Amino acid sequence: MKTEQYIKNYINGTLQPAESTEFIENYDPSTGQVYSYIPDSDSRDVDKAVEAAQKAFPAWSVMHPQKRFRILMRIADIIEQHLDLFAEAESRDSGKPLSLSSTVDIPRSHDNFRFFATSLLHYSSESHNMPGQAINYTLRQPIGVVGCISPWNLPLYLFSWKIAPALATGNCIVAKPSELTPMTAFLLSKACQEAGLPPGVLNIVHGLGSKAGQAIVEHNDVKAISFTGGTNTGRKIAAVAAPNFKKLSLELGGKNPNIIFEDCDFDEMMIHTLRSSFSNNGQICLCGSRILVQRGIYDKFKDEFVKRVQFMKVGNPFNSVSDLGAVVSKEHKEKVLAYIALAEMEGGKILCGGKPMEMKGEFANGYYLKPTVIEGLPNQCRTNQEEIFGPVVTIQAFDTEEEAIALANDVEYGLAATVWTTDINKSQRVAQQLDTGIVWINCWMVRDLRTPFGGMKNSGVGREGGLEAMRFFTEPKNVCIKYS
Ligand code: NAD
């Protein structure tokens, strides 16, 4: 297995160019150079993919669970066998350090396949007895052809997080990875071929969201859409899907608070707050971007945090000493810089960073930014309300528990929050009042794949993970049998 300069769609089990025969340039963020080409697919490719999926559905949906399980496990094994290849492709496409791709992104991708492969063997449904009258049982059947659309920040990790449960429950898929990070999805097509996945069960169509993505969402025969990406895109998708009564799962943006109380374990908090702020250049939907610190330790926190941020190494993602690689694209780098300029206009003080990282040689045109810490902004300003999705955090002081909760909830988003305190009672009081789908107490990004994953408010609709995903990708049907 290898990467190729010309990526192909995976439709009906074969690798093929887009009907348009056009390509989109794919940039390596670490150098700013084009290094591969993506099929510029449109509704014709999506039509072909849906047709292939429909043809594959009758056999796949009734395949013996053991057989389906074995195919999914083989896909996982192939990804794991080629971990280095997948990890390198992920870093080349996204600019993230190889140390992250090889220890987080790719291992989690094969784990997703294994997790849902084994889930399908254990999945069961309810029955409801009406004594002396009837018994009801819930039949959970696959939906049919479903659409899976994913973003660039955790490319294969999030792509497989949707594809694996959809396949496990017996659906056939038309999927689209982000046009910014298509390579590992292309490698996944090859892994599926090698694993013996029947043609048409999974189809991967590459291309732009406004063209290929939109065509998947609009297609009448795509019965459900599982989408992860920006809130505005989610809104557009919902507007198309809702009048057609498609089942929808939307995992959207965030503006996550880190609430740090005076009684926290300071050293432990510091290590994880650095991670939650700048892992993957802050380009993880779960990163904490608003750091709320209780006033008694505000100065101590600020001094230590800024000192450690200044020590972080930004550089070539393939160099093992780089803590931060490149951000995903030139446009994204400019967007983040525009937010830093906005923060200054809004009265914020840049405590460190705030600028591009100048690089030399082949990396001189890469998209590098210095990790940035800003203070002095009110919570209601745009910098503290809008998702920046880059290596930028703000810090704010608070006095009381009530104030911390009010600040944390005072945004349109509600994805995740982190709480640092050694008082177990306080941690529970706060967790229960936060309007977020996920709360981490004294930790960050500790993930059990069985737990419900998703956000409230503008961060999304529905939940992924464990049973939630198995339920999303199945249609419950109540069957009632009368007896006497
Ligand atoms: P995006 O919304 O621009 O794109 C996501 C995907 O949707 C891409 O594949 C894109 O091609 C496609 N797309 C774009 N327009 C479309 C349309 N009209 N119809 C159908 N598909 C379309 O998001 P992005 O910039 O790739 O990703 C970053 C965003 O994703 C951030 O907001 C981040 O918070 C969010 N995100 C959320 C989670 C979560 O679990 N809640 C996880 C990761 C990322």
XYZ file of N, CA and C in Angstrom, residues 8 24 53 63 80 94 120 126 167 213 226 265 270 309 319 327 347 358-359 377 423-424 471:
69
model
N -7.911 9.033 -5.827
C -9.082 8.604 -6.608
C -10.284 8.393 -5.686
N -8.405 19.010 -7.720
C -8.175 20.159 -6.828
C -6.773 19.967 -6.251
N -24.159 1.894 -3.522
C -24.505 1.606 -2.119
C -25.870 0.919 -2.045
N -25.968 -9.671 6.185
C -24.780 -10.525 6.337
C -24.668 -10.995 7.794
N -3.567 -0.790 11.157
C -2.510 -0.901 12.171
C -1.194 -1.384 11.553
N -2.183 17.462 7.046
C -2.776 18.377 8.027
C -1.764 19.296 8.690
N -21.025 -4.775 17.403
C -22.114 -5.390 16.631
C -22.406 -6.804 17.119
N -34.483 -3.875 23.102
C -35.360 -4.062 24.257
C -36.598 -4.886 23.891
N -21.235 0.999 9.286
C -21.026 -0.322 8.678
C -21.435 -1.433 9.644
N -20.107 17.443 -1.226
C -20.764 17.324 0.080
C -22.248 17.648 -0.035
N -24.555 11.935 8.884
C -23.749 12.133 10.082
C -22.649 13.114 9.691
N -4.963 20.985 41.860
C -3.573 20.503 41.879
C -2.856 21.287 40.768
N -1.544 22.513 35.226
C -0.707 23.254 34.270
C -0.332 22.370 33.070
N 4.420 28.331 27.675
C 3.978 28.443 26.271
C 5.144 28.950 25.425
N 9.646 16.572 12.635
C 10.740 16.609 13.601
C 10.179 16.258 14.982
N -0.439 25.006 10.881
C -1.909 24.955 10.842
C -2.309 24.483 9.451
N -9.132 45.413 22.710
C -8.487 45.814 23.963
C -7.703 44.704 24.631
N 8.424 32.484 11.942
C 9.255 32.552 10.729
C 10.068 31.261 10.621
N 10.043 30.672 9.433
C 10.769 29.419 9.216
C 11.735 29.587 8.047
N -9.737 40.718 28.115
C -10.927 40.857 27.272
C -12.182 40.447 28.037
N -11.946 19.723 45.213
C -13.168 19.606 46.013
C -14.208 18.827 45.200
N -14.443 17.594 45.597
C -15.320 16.728 44.801
C -16.752 17.264 44.766
N -27.449 3.386 17.801
C -28.871 3.758 17.715
C -29.100 4.723 16.569
